[in-house]
Amino acid sequence: MVQEFRSEISPPLLSAGSDRDLYLESTLQELQLYNFQVETSCTGVEVAKVFEKYPLLPGAILVEQGKYAGMISRRRLLEFLIRPYGQELFFNQALSILYSYARTSILVLPETTPILTAMQLTLRRSPELVAEPLVVQTAYNTYQLLDVQQLNIASWQIRGIETQVRYERSQAQMIQNDKMASLGRLVDGIAHEILDPVSFIWGNLTYVSNYSQDLLKLIAAYEKKLPVLSEEIVSLKEEIEFDFLEQDLSRTLASIRTGTERLKKMVISLQNFCHIDEVYPKPADLHACINNILLLINSRIKGEIEIIKNYGNLPPVYCFIGQLHQVFMNIFSQSIDFLLDEAVRQQFNSDSINKLEKPQIEITTSVVSQAATTPHAPDSRWVSIRITDNGPGMPQELQQKIIESFSVEKRANKETSLAVSYRIITARHGGKFNLISKVGLGTEFEILLPLL
């Protein structure tokens, strides 16, 4: 009998997967798997002896003529043997007979299944099957066993790693937010210091303009009363080019006024961009917000990209205006990069078929309504901001990566500017952030903010 047992049942083998370090993306093949297969013609007593010799073995893979037939766990076998008359009925019977009574649903997973996914599937089983081992398919018609306790321990280890990663990222985000807040306060202070002398210049330009006109009137009155001027005065007028000075003085003052006004708007836009939001949202003018960003990035788009504004009638929107400044800056920067890169590419590739016309960004704002999802509920109203460019568009692979970066489950190693924008719109404002792009036609970013 002992000789027969050795010939029909091979000793169980244990994989060395437990020596590997686990990560968030670890799969079942990185865990310890038991390779223990028995023919269905073997008896229950033979398998029981193996279970007694290897107390950690969770069960046995049943094969019939070398092909996978099922699995019987240690717990299930012992349950049948301890029943009244169980040993007399099943102890010396073939496993095929016992398995016909003990057959239960078996969770079979490929070895590439992530550990966290396998744990979720395990917990979804019926309560009486939660402790049953898993069958892991490692190759064609090759199956091994995974103890559910080992899966549980590995899952908890990964959850700990995930918690640590989230903690480290939150700490890094807090440090980054603190740096940005400090930088914002610094820039705001510098902008305030610039604004003071600019306001001084702006305020005195009116007086300088009036004084210069009065002096010109006085000179004209002198010339009228003294028609014959001395040679010294005539020589001085020629030396200073008085006729040109008289004509150009007003234009010079107007130019100074225009430059000062533009500088003042830029400094105010910079202050608005560095605005630190308060705890609660406040009503804001989104058109002014967009115009502030366009003024700040004007040096990149001037003469290169045409800006088309299709502004609708928008009411004040309750929002965190400082964060929306960041969202619009991120989107405009993305569109500008695509347009300028495509312009440079076509400049060096004169044989390009799809010639980009005039690079342009179109901004369209409106109030839209969406039907309610529940009966008798009022339709919801949203503010729509669509930023569309006529660039080369994004390939499907790039769009997929960007959309995946929006998902928390993907846990991108590096948070992109568009992922930050998505979080600000959806999490902070309860809005929607949509991306639509077609190769050769362009890209559109749509922001929907709810109206209270």
Short mmCIF file of C-alpha atoms in Angstrom, two decimals:
data_model
loop_
_atom_site.label_atom_id
_atom_site.label_comp_id
_atom_site.label_asym_id
_atom_site.label_seq_id
_atom_site.Cartn_x
_atom_site.Cartn_y
_atom_site.Cartn_z
CA MET A 1 0.00 0.00 0.00
CA VAL A 2 2.81 2.40 0.79
CA GLN A 3 4.50 1.59 -2.51
CA GLU A 4 1.21 2.30 -4.37
CA PHE A 5 0.82 5.64 -2.58
CA ARG A 6 4.29 6.76 -3.65
CA SER A 7 3.68 5.81 -7.26
CA GLU A 8 0.34 7.58 -7.71
CA ILE A 9 0.87 10.76 -5.70
CA SER A 10 3.84 13.05 -6.12
CA PRO A 11 4.93 15.09 -3.13
CA PRO A 12 3.61 18.69 -3.20
CA LEU A 13 5.95 21.41 -4.44
CA LEU A 14 5.97 24.98 -3.15
CA SER A 15 6.94 27.93 -5.34
CA ALA A 16 9.43 30.50 -4.01
CA GLY A 17 7.25 33.51 -4.82
CA SER A 18 7.05 34.74 -1.22
CA ASP A 19 10.68 35.91 -1.35
CA ARG A 20 9.74 38.71 -3.75
CA ASP A 21 8.89 42.22 -2.65
CA LEU A 22 5.26 43.12 -3.19
CA TYR A 23 4.08 46.26 -4.94
CA LEU A 24 0.74 47.82 -5.78
CA GLU A 25 0.73 46.02 -9.15
CA SER A 26 1.89 42.60 -7.81
CA THR A 27 0.13 39.55 -9.23
CA LEU A 28 -0.66 36.03 -7.99
CA GLN A 29 2.47 34.57 -9.59
CA GLU A 30 4.53 36.46 -6.97
CA LEU A 31 2.95 34.47 -4.10
CA GLN A 32 3.66 30.99 -2.80
CA LEU A 33 1.71 28.47 -4.85
CA TYR A 34 1.28 24.76 -4.04
CA ASN A 35 1.73 22.30 -6.89
CA PHE A 36 -0.03 19.16 -5.65
CA GLN A 37 -1.93 17.06 -8.18
CA VAL A 38 -3.60 13.69 -7.64
CA GLU A 39 -5.52 11.38 -9.93
CA THR A 40 -9.22 11.02 -9.21
CA SER A 41 -8.62 7.28 -8.94
CA CYS A 42 -6.66 7.75 -5.69
CA THR A 43 -8.43 7.14 -2.40
CA GLY A 44 -9.28 9.57 0.35
CA VAL A 45 -6.92 7.82 2.78
CA GLU A 46 -3.96 8.47 0.48
CA VAL A 47 -4.68 12.19 0.24
CA ALA A 48 -5.35 12.36 3.99
CA LYS A 49 -1.85 10.96 4.65
CA VAL A 50 -0.32 13.71 2.50
CA PHE A 51 -2.36 16.36 4.33
CA GLU A 52 -1.12 14.91 7.64
CA LYS A 53 2.49 15.06 6.47
CA TYR A 54 2.15 18.60 5.04
CA PRO A 55 -0.08 20.54 7.47
CA LEU A 56 0.14 23.81 5.44
CA LEU A 57 -1.12 22.22 2.23
CA PRO A 58 -4.55 23.82 1.55
CA GLY A 59 -5.88 21.18 -0.83
CA ALA A 60 -5.27 19.06 -3.89
CA ILE A 61 -5.68 19.59 -7.62
CA LEU A 62 -7.67 16.70 -9.10
CA VAL A 63 -6.64 15.44 -12.52
CA GLU A 64 -8.16 12.75 -14.69
CA GLN A 65 -5.82 11.17 -17.19
CA GLY A 66 -3.53 14.17 -16.84
CA LYS A 67 -6.24 16.79 -17.40
CA TYR A 68 -7.60 19.20 -14.81
CA ALA A 69 -10.79 17.91 -13.21
CA GLY A 70 -11.29 20.11 -10.15
CA MET A 71 -10.05 20.79 -6.65
CA ILE A 72 -10.80 19.45 -3.20
CA SER A 73 -9.64 21.38 -0.18
CA ARG A 74 -8.27 20.01 3.08
CA ARG A 75 -11.26 21.43 4.93
CA ARG A 76 -13.78 19.90 2.57
CA LEU A 77 -12.14 16.44 2.74
CA LEU A 78 -12.00 16.48 6.53
CA GLU A 79 -15.65 17.56 6.72
CA PHE A 80 -16.67 14.41 4.87
CA LEU A 81 -14.40 12.13 6.88
CA ILE A 82 -15.65 13.33 10.29
CA ARG A 83 -19.29 12.85 9.37
CA PRO A 84 -21.09 9.83 10.90
CA TYR A 85 -19.93 6.77 8.97
CA GLY A 86 -17.82 9.13 6.86
CA GLN A 87 -14.66 7.08 7.12
CA GLU A 88 -16.48 3.85 6.29
CA LEU A 89 -18.17 5.47 3.27
CA PHE A 90 -15.37 7.59 1.77
CA PHE A 91 -12.03 6.68 3.36
CA ASN A 92 -11.21 3.89 0.96
CA GLN A 93 -13.25 5.16 -1.96
CA ALA A 94 -11.78 6.84 -5.04
CA LEU A 95 -11.63 10.62 -4.96
CA SER A 96 -13.95 10.77 -7.97
CA ILE A 97 -16.78 9.41 -5.80
CA LEU A 98 -16.04 11.73 -2.89
CA TYR A 99 -15.67 14.71 -5.24
CA SER A 100 -19.09 14.05 -6.75
CA TYR A 101 -20.53 14.74 -3.29
CA ALA A 102 -18.12 17.54 -2.32
CA ARG A 103 -18.27 19.45 -5.61
CA THR A 104 -18.48 23.23 -4.98
CA SER A 105 -17.87 26.29 -7.09
CA ILE A 106 -14.14 26.88 -7.53
CA LEU A 107 -12.52 30.24 -8.12
CA VAL A 108 -10.00 29.78 -10.94
CA LEU A 109 -7.83 32.78 -11.81
CA PRO A 110 -4.87 33.29 -14.15
CA GLU A 111 -1.51 33.93 -12.52
CA THR A 112 -1.43 37.46 -13.99
CA THR A 113 -4.39 38.53 -11.84
CA PRO A 114 -3.44 41.40 -9.49
CA ILE A 115 -3.44 40.42 -5.84
CA LEU A 116 -5.92 43.15 -4.86
CA THR A 117 -8.30 42.06 -7.63
CA ALA A 118 -8.05 38.42 -6.53
CA MET A 119 -8.83 39.44 -2.95
CA GLN A 120 -11.94 41.32 -4.07
CA LEU A 121 -13.15 38.30 -6.06
CA THR A 122 -12.48 36.03 -3.08
CA LEU A 123 -14.56 38.15 -0.75
CA ARG A 124 -17.47 38.10 -3.19
CA ARG A 125 -17.87 34.33 -2.80
CA SER A 126 -20.52 32.77 -0.60
CA PRO A 127 -19.68 32.85 3.13
CA GLU A 128 -19.19 29.06 3.25
CA LEU A 129 -16.57 29.31 0.47
CA VAL A 130 -14.53 32.23 1.81
CA ALA A 131 -11.90 29.92 3.34
CA GLU A 132 -11.59 27.73 0.23
CA PRO A 133 -8.21 27.95 -1.58
CA LEU A 134 -7.91 29.49 -5.03
CA VAL A 135 -6.91 27.61 -8.14
CA VAL A 136 -4.30 29.54 -10.13
CA GLN A 137 -3.70 28.67 -13.76
CA THR A 138 0.02 29.09 -14.47
CA ALA A 139 0.06 27.61 -18.00
CA TYR A 140 -2.11 25.62 -20.36
CA ASN A 141 -3.66 22.74 -18.35
CA THR A 142 -1.33 23.57 -15.45
CA TYR A 143 -2.93 24.58 -12.16
CA GLN A 144 -1.64 25.32 -8.67
CA LEU A 145 -3.22 26.16 -5.32
CA LEU A 146 -3.10 29.40 -3.35
CA ASP A 147 -3.98 29.44 0.33
CA VAL A 148 -6.55 32.16 0.97
CA GLN A 149 -4.74 33.15 4.17
CA GLN A 150 -1.56 33.87 2.24
CA LEU A 151 -3.62 35.95 -0.20
CA ASN A 152 -5.14 37.83 2.70
CA ILE A 153 -1.74 38.58 4.26
CA ALA A 154 -0.33 39.73 0.91
CA SER A 155 -3.37 41.94 0.37
CA TRP A 156 -2.90 43.59 3.76
CA GLN A 157 0.77 44.15 2.99
CA ILE A 158 -0.11 45.86 -0.27
CA ARG A 159 -2.80 47.92 1.46
CA GLY A 160 -0.12 49.05 3.89
CA ILE A 161 2.15 49.98 1.00
CA GLU A 162 -0.73 51.82 -0.65
CA THR A 163 -1.46 53.72 2.55
CA GLN A 164 2.21 54.65 2.90
CA VAL A 165 2.35 55.81 -0.73
CA ARG A 166 -0.78 57.90 -0.24
CA TYR A 167 0.65 59.38 2.94
CA GLU A 168 3.94 60.25 1.25
CA ARG A 169 2.14 61.78 -1.69
CA SER A 170 -0.16 63.76 0.57
CA GLN A 171 2.87 65.03 2.48
CA ALA A 172 4.60 65.95 -0.77
CA GLN A 173 1.40 67.65 -1.94
CA MET A 174 1.17 69.59 1.32
CA ILE A 175 4.77 70.71 0.96
CA GLN A 176 4.14 71.67 -2.66
CA ASN A 177 0.98 73.55 -1.72
CA ASP A 178 2.86 75.37 1.03
CA LYS A 179 5.62 76.30 -1.42
CA MET A 180 3.08 77.52 -3.96
CA ALA A 181 1.24 79.49 -1.28
CA SER A 182 4.52 81.08 -0.17
CA LEU A 183 5.43 81.78 -3.79
CA GLY A 184 1.99 83.25 -4.35
CA ARG A 185 2.35 85.56 -1.38
CA LEU A 186 5.83 86.56 -2.58
CA VAL A 187 4.64 87.31 -6.11
CA ASP A 188 1.61 89.12 -4.74
CA GLY A 189 3.89 91.29 -2.62
CA ILE A 190 6.15 92.04 -5.59
CA ALA A 191 3.13 92.83 -7.75
CA HIS A 192 1.89 95.19 -5.04
CA GLU A 193 5.28 96.92 -4.95
CA ILE A 194 5.21 97.29 -8.74
CA LEU A 195 1.63 98.54 -8.68
CA ASP A 196 2.43 101.43 -6.33
CA PRO A 197 4.86 103.29 -8.66
CA VAL A 198 2.72 102.36 -11.67
CA SER A 199 -0.28 103.95 -9.98
CA PHE A 200 1.88 106.97 -9.17
CA ILE A 201 2.87 107.31 -12.83
CA TRP A 202 -0.69 106.72 -13.98
CA GLY A 203 -2.09 109.31 -11.61
CA ASN A 204 0.42 111.99 -12.61
CA LEU A 205 0.12 111.46 -16.35
CA THR A 206 -3.07 113.52 -16.44
CA TYR A 207 -1.33 116.46 -14.77
CA VAL A 208 1.74 116.17 -17.02
CA SER A 209 -0.50 116.15 -20.09
CA ASN A 210 -2.39 119.22 -18.90
CA TYR A 211 0.83 121.04 -17.92
CA SER A 212 2.42 120.36 -21.32
CA GLN A 213 -0.66 121.64 -23.15
CA ASP A 214 -0.69 124.78 -21.00
CA LEU A 215 2.99 125.43 -21.73
CA LEU A 216 2.39 125.03 -25.46
CA LYS A 217 -0.50 127.48 -25.23
CA LEU A 218 1.72 129.93 -23.41
CA ILE A 219 4.45 129.67 -26.09
CA ALA A 220 1.84 130.17 -28.81
CA ALA A 221 0.56 133.29 -27.05
CA TYR A 222 4.09 134.73 -26.84
CA GLU A 223 4.65 134.09 -30.55
CA LYS A 224 1.37 135.81 -31.36
CA LYS A 225 2.29 138.94 -29.40
CA LEU A 226 5.91 138.93 -30.62
CA PRO A 227 5.72 138.20 -34.34
CA VAL A 228 9.41 139.00 -34.78
CA LEU A 229 11.53 136.58 -32.76
CA SER A 230 15.14 137.10 -31.86
CA GLU A 231 17.83 135.09 -33.56
CA GLU A 232 18.58 133.32 -30.28
CA ILE A 233 15.00 132.06 -29.93
CA VAL A 234 14.84 131.01 -33.57
CA SER A 235 18.13 129.15 -33.22
CA LEU A 236 16.90 127.41 -30.05
CA LYS A 237 13.62 126.33 -31.72
CA GLU A 238 15.57 124.82 -34.57
CA GLU A 239 17.96 123.11 -32.18
CA ILE A 240 15.21 121.39 -30.19
CA GLU A 241 13.05 120.80 -33.30
CA PHE A 242 10.16 122.63 -31.73
CA ASP A 243 7.66 121.90 -34.51
CA PHE A 244 8.23 118.13 -34.21
CA LEU A 245 8.25 118.34 -30.39
CA GLU A 246 4.90 120.12 -30.40
CA GLN A 247 3.32 117.41 -32.54
CA ASP A 248 4.99 114.40 -30.89
CA LEU A 249 4.54 115.41 -27.24
CA SER A 250 0.87 114.45 -27.11
CA ARG A 251 1.56 111.15 -28.90
CA THR A 252 4.40 110.37 -26.47
CA LEU A 253 2.17 111.03 -23.47
CA ALA A 254 -0.57 108.86 -24.99
CA SER A 255 1.95 106.05 -25.55
CA ILE A 256 3.13 106.31 -21.95
CA ARG A 257 -0.49 106.17 -20.80
CA THR A 258 -1.16 103.06 -22.92
CA GLY A 259 1.97 101.27 -21.65
CA THR A 260 1.21 102.19 -18.06
CA GLU A 261 -2.37 100.99 -18.41
CA ARG A 262 -1.18 97.66 -19.88
CA LEU A 263 1.41 97.25 -17.12
CA LYS A 264 -1.24 97.99 -14.52
CA LYS A 265 -3.58 95.35 -16.01
CA MET A 266 -0.78 92.78 -16.08
CA VAL A 267 0.13 93.39 -12.46
CA ILE A 268 -3.52 93.15 -11.42
CA SER A 269 -3.84 89.90 -13.44
CA LEU A 270 -0.75 88.57 -11.70
CA GLN A 271 -2.27 89.43 -8.33
CA ASN A 272 -5.49 87.65 -9.30
CA PHE A 273 -3.55 84.60 -10.48
CA CYS A 274 -1.71 84.42 -7.15
CA HIS A 275 -4.96 84.82 -5.23
CA ILE A 276 -5.21 82.40 -2.31
CA ASP A 277 -8.74 81.02 -2.07
CA GLU A 278 -10.69 81.18 1.13
CA VAL A 279 -12.49 78.29 2.79
CA TYR A 280 -15.78 78.90 0.99
CA PRO A 281 -16.37 79.63 -2.70
CA LYS A 282 -17.33 83.13 -3.77
CA PRO A 283 -19.08 84.50 -6.86
CA ALA A 284 -16.69 85.46 -9.64
CA ASP A 285 -16.68 86.69 -13.23
CA LEU A 286 -15.32 83.83 -15.35
CA HIS A 287 -14.77 86.06 -18.37
CA ALA A 288 -12.50 88.32 -16.32
CA CYS A 289 -10.70 85.21 -15.08
CA ILE A 290 -10.07 83.99 -18.65
CA ASN A 291 -8.99 87.46 -19.80
CA ASN A 292 -6.49 87.67 -16.93
CA ILE A 293 -4.84 84.42 -18.03
CA LEU A 294 -4.76 85.49 -21.68
CA LEU A 295 -3.06 88.72 -20.67
CA LEU A 296 -0.39 86.82 -18.71
CA ILE A 297 0.41 84.46 -21.59
CA ASN A 298 0.13 87.13 -24.26
CA SER A 299 3.89 87.02 -24.90
CA ARG A 300 3.57 83.39 -26.10
CA ILE A 301 0.55 83.89 -28.36
CA LYS A 302 1.18 87.40 -29.72
CA GLY A 303 1.59 87.23 -33.47
CA GLU A 304 1.54 83.41 -33.41
CA ILE A 305 -1.94 82.30 -32.35
CA GLU A 306 -5.30 83.91 -32.97
CA ILE A 307 -7.67 84.06 -30.00
CA ILE A 308 -11.38 83.95 -30.82
CA LYS A 309 -13.79 84.82 -28.01
CA ASN A 310 -17.41 83.73 -28.21
CA TYR A 311 -18.55 84.92 -24.80
CA GLY A 312 -22.13 84.32 -23.77
CA ASN A 313 -24.09 85.94 -20.97
CA LEU A 314 -22.79 84.27 -17.83
CA PRO A 315 -24.00 84.98 -14.32
CA PRO A 316 -21.49 85.17 -11.46
CA VAL A 317 -20.39 81.63 -10.59
CA TYR A 318 -19.60 80.50 -7.05
CA CYS A 319 -16.11 79.05 -7.26
CA PHE A 320 -12.57 79.08 -5.95
CA ILE A 321 -11.27 81.65 -8.39
CA GLY A 322 -7.59 81.10 -7.60
CA GLN A 323 -7.87 77.42 -8.50
CA LEU A 324 -9.80 78.21 -11.69
CA HIS A 325 -6.97 80.52 -12.71
CA GLN A 326 -4.67 77.50 -12.46
CA VAL A 327 -7.05 75.33 -14.52
CA PHE A 328 -7.29 77.85 -17.36
CA MET A 329 -3.53 78.40 -17.30
CA ASN A 330 -2.96 74.62 -17.61
CA ILE A 331 -5.40 74.22 -20.50
CA PHE A 332 -4.16 77.23 -22.45
CA SER A 333 -0.55 76.14 -21.96
CA GLN A 334 -1.41 72.66 -23.27
CA SER A 335 -3.16 74.05 -26.37
CA ILE A 336 -0.40 76.57 -27.06
CA ASP A 337 2.27 73.87 -26.82
CA PHE A 338 0.39 71.69 -29.35
CA LEU A 339 -0.11 74.58 -31.78
CA LEU A 340 3.45 75.92 -31.60
CA ASP A 341 4.99 72.45 -31.85
CA GLU A 342 2.89 71.70 -34.92
CA ALA A 343 3.84 75.05 -36.48
CA VAL A 344 7.54 74.31 -35.97
CA ARG A 345 7.13 70.77 -37.33
CA GLN A 346 5.44 72.02 -40.49
CA GLN A 347 8.06 74.73 -40.88
CA PHE A 348 10.79 72.08 -41.11
CA ASN A 349 8.62 69.67 -43.09
CA SER A 350 7.66 71.62 -46.18
CA ASP A 351 6.17 68.50 -47.80
CA SER A 352 3.53 68.13 -45.08
CA ILE A 353 0.10 67.39 -46.56
CA ASN A 354 -2.01 68.72 -43.69
CA LYS A 355 -0.95 72.32 -43.65
CA LEU A 356 -2.03 74.06 -40.47
CA GLU A 357 -3.84 77.27 -41.31
CA LYS A 358 -3.61 80.15 -38.87
CA PRO A 359 -3.18 78.59 -35.41
CA GLN A 360 -6.13 79.61 -33.32
CA ILE A 361 -7.81 78.98 -29.99
CA GLU A 362 -11.54 79.50 -29.74
CA ILE A 363 -13.17 80.16 -26.36
CA THR A 364 -16.93 79.63 -26.13
CA THR A 365 -18.95 80.22 -22.97
CA SER A 366 -22.65 79.63 -22.41
CA VAL A 367 -25.26 78.44 -19.94
CA VAL A 368 -26.58 74.95 -20.73
CA SER A 369 -29.30 72.77 -19.24
CA GLN A 370 -29.24 69.04 -18.67
CA ALA A 371 -32.27 66.85 -18.09
CA ALA A 372 -32.78 65.55 -14.56
CA THR A 373 -31.93 61.90 -13.92
CA THR A 374 -34.88 61.39 -11.53
CA PRO A 375 -38.57 62.03 -12.22
CA HIS A 376 -40.17 65.32 -11.09
CA ALA A 377 -36.72 66.84 -10.43
CA PRO A 378 -35.83 70.17 -12.08
CA ASP A 379 -33.31 70.26 -14.89
CA SER A 380 -29.79 71.19 -13.84
CA ARG A 381 -28.11 74.33 -15.18
CA TRP A 382 -24.39 74.49 -15.91
CA VAL A 383 -21.88 77.04 -17.10
CA SER A 384 -20.04 75.64 -20.11
CA ILE A 385 -16.52 76.81 -21.02
CA ARG A 386 -15.17 75.19 -24.20
CA ILE A 387 -11.57 75.84 -25.25
CA THR A 388 -10.95 74.51 -28.76
CA ASP A 389 -7.82 74.61 -30.90
CA ASN A 390 -7.25 73.69 -34.54
CA GLY A 391 -4.03 71.83 -33.79
CA PRO A 392 -2.98 68.34 -34.87
CA GLY A 393 -5.14 66.60 -32.26
CA MET A 394 -4.15 63.78 -29.94
CA PRO A 395 -3.69 60.13 -30.92
CA GLN A 396 -5.90 57.65 -29.13
CA GLU A 397 -2.99 56.34 -27.03
CA LEU A 398 -2.22 59.81 -25.63
CA GLN A 399 -5.89 60.46 -24.90
CA GLN A 400 -6.09 57.14 -23.05
CA LYS A 401 -3.06 58.03 -20.92
CA ILE A 402 -4.52 61.43 -20.04
CA ILE A 403 -7.89 59.93 -19.13
CA GLU A 404 -6.20 57.22 -17.06
CA SER A 405 -4.27 59.91 -15.17
CA PHE A 406 -7.67 61.27 -14.05
CA SER A 407 -8.49 57.97 -12.32
CA VAL A 408 -7.45 57.48 -8.70
CA GLU A 409 -7.21 53.72 -9.27
CA LYS A 410 -4.36 54.16 -11.76
CA ARG A 411 -2.38 56.17 -9.21
CA ALA A 412 -0.09 57.86 -11.71
CA ASN A 413 3.44 58.25 -10.40
CA LYS A 414 3.56 61.87 -11.49
CA GLU A 415 0.47 64.04 -11.34
CA THR A 416 0.09 65.99 -14.57
CA SER A 417 -1.27 69.50 -14.93
CA LEU A 418 -4.40 68.16 -16.63
CA ALA A 419 -4.94 65.66 -13.78
CA VAL A 420 -4.71 68.55 -11.31
CA SER A 421 -7.21 70.50 -13.41
CA TYR A 422 -9.55 67.50 -13.47
CA ARG A 423 -9.41 67.19 -9.69
CA ILE A 424 -10.05 70.91 -9.18
CA ILE A 425 -13.10 70.91 -11.46
CA THR A 426 -14.66 67.63 -10.31
CA ALA A 427 -13.67 67.31 -6.64
CA ARG A 428 -13.51 70.97 -5.60
CA HIS A 429 -16.34 72.37 -7.73
CA GLY A 430 -18.56 69.36 -8.42
CA GLY A 431 -18.22 70.00 -12.14
CA LYS A 432 -17.27 67.99 -15.20
CA PHE A 433 -14.04 67.96 -17.22
CA ASN A 434 -14.30 66.55 -20.73
CA LEU A 435 -11.62 65.98 -23.35
CA ILE A 436 -12.48 65.54 -27.04
CA SER A 437 -9.72 65.24 -29.62
CA LYS A 438 -9.45 63.99 -33.21
CA VAL A 439 -6.23 63.62 -35.11
CA GLY A 440 -6.00 66.30 -37.81
CA LEU A 441 -8.98 68.29 -36.49
CA GLY A 442 -7.92 69.60 -33.11
CA THR A 443 -8.62 69.27 -29.41
CA GLU A 444 -11.43 70.59 -27.24
CA PHE A 445 -11.46 70.91 -23.46
CA GLU A 446 -14.91 71.40 -21.96
CA ILE A 447 -15.48 72.56 -18.39
CA LEU A 448 -18.94 72.37 -16.84
CA LEU A 449 -19.54 74.19 -13.55
CA PRO A 450 -22.87 73.83 -11.73
CA LEU A 451 -25.03 76.91 -11.19
CA LEU A 452 -26.54 77.14 -7.72
#
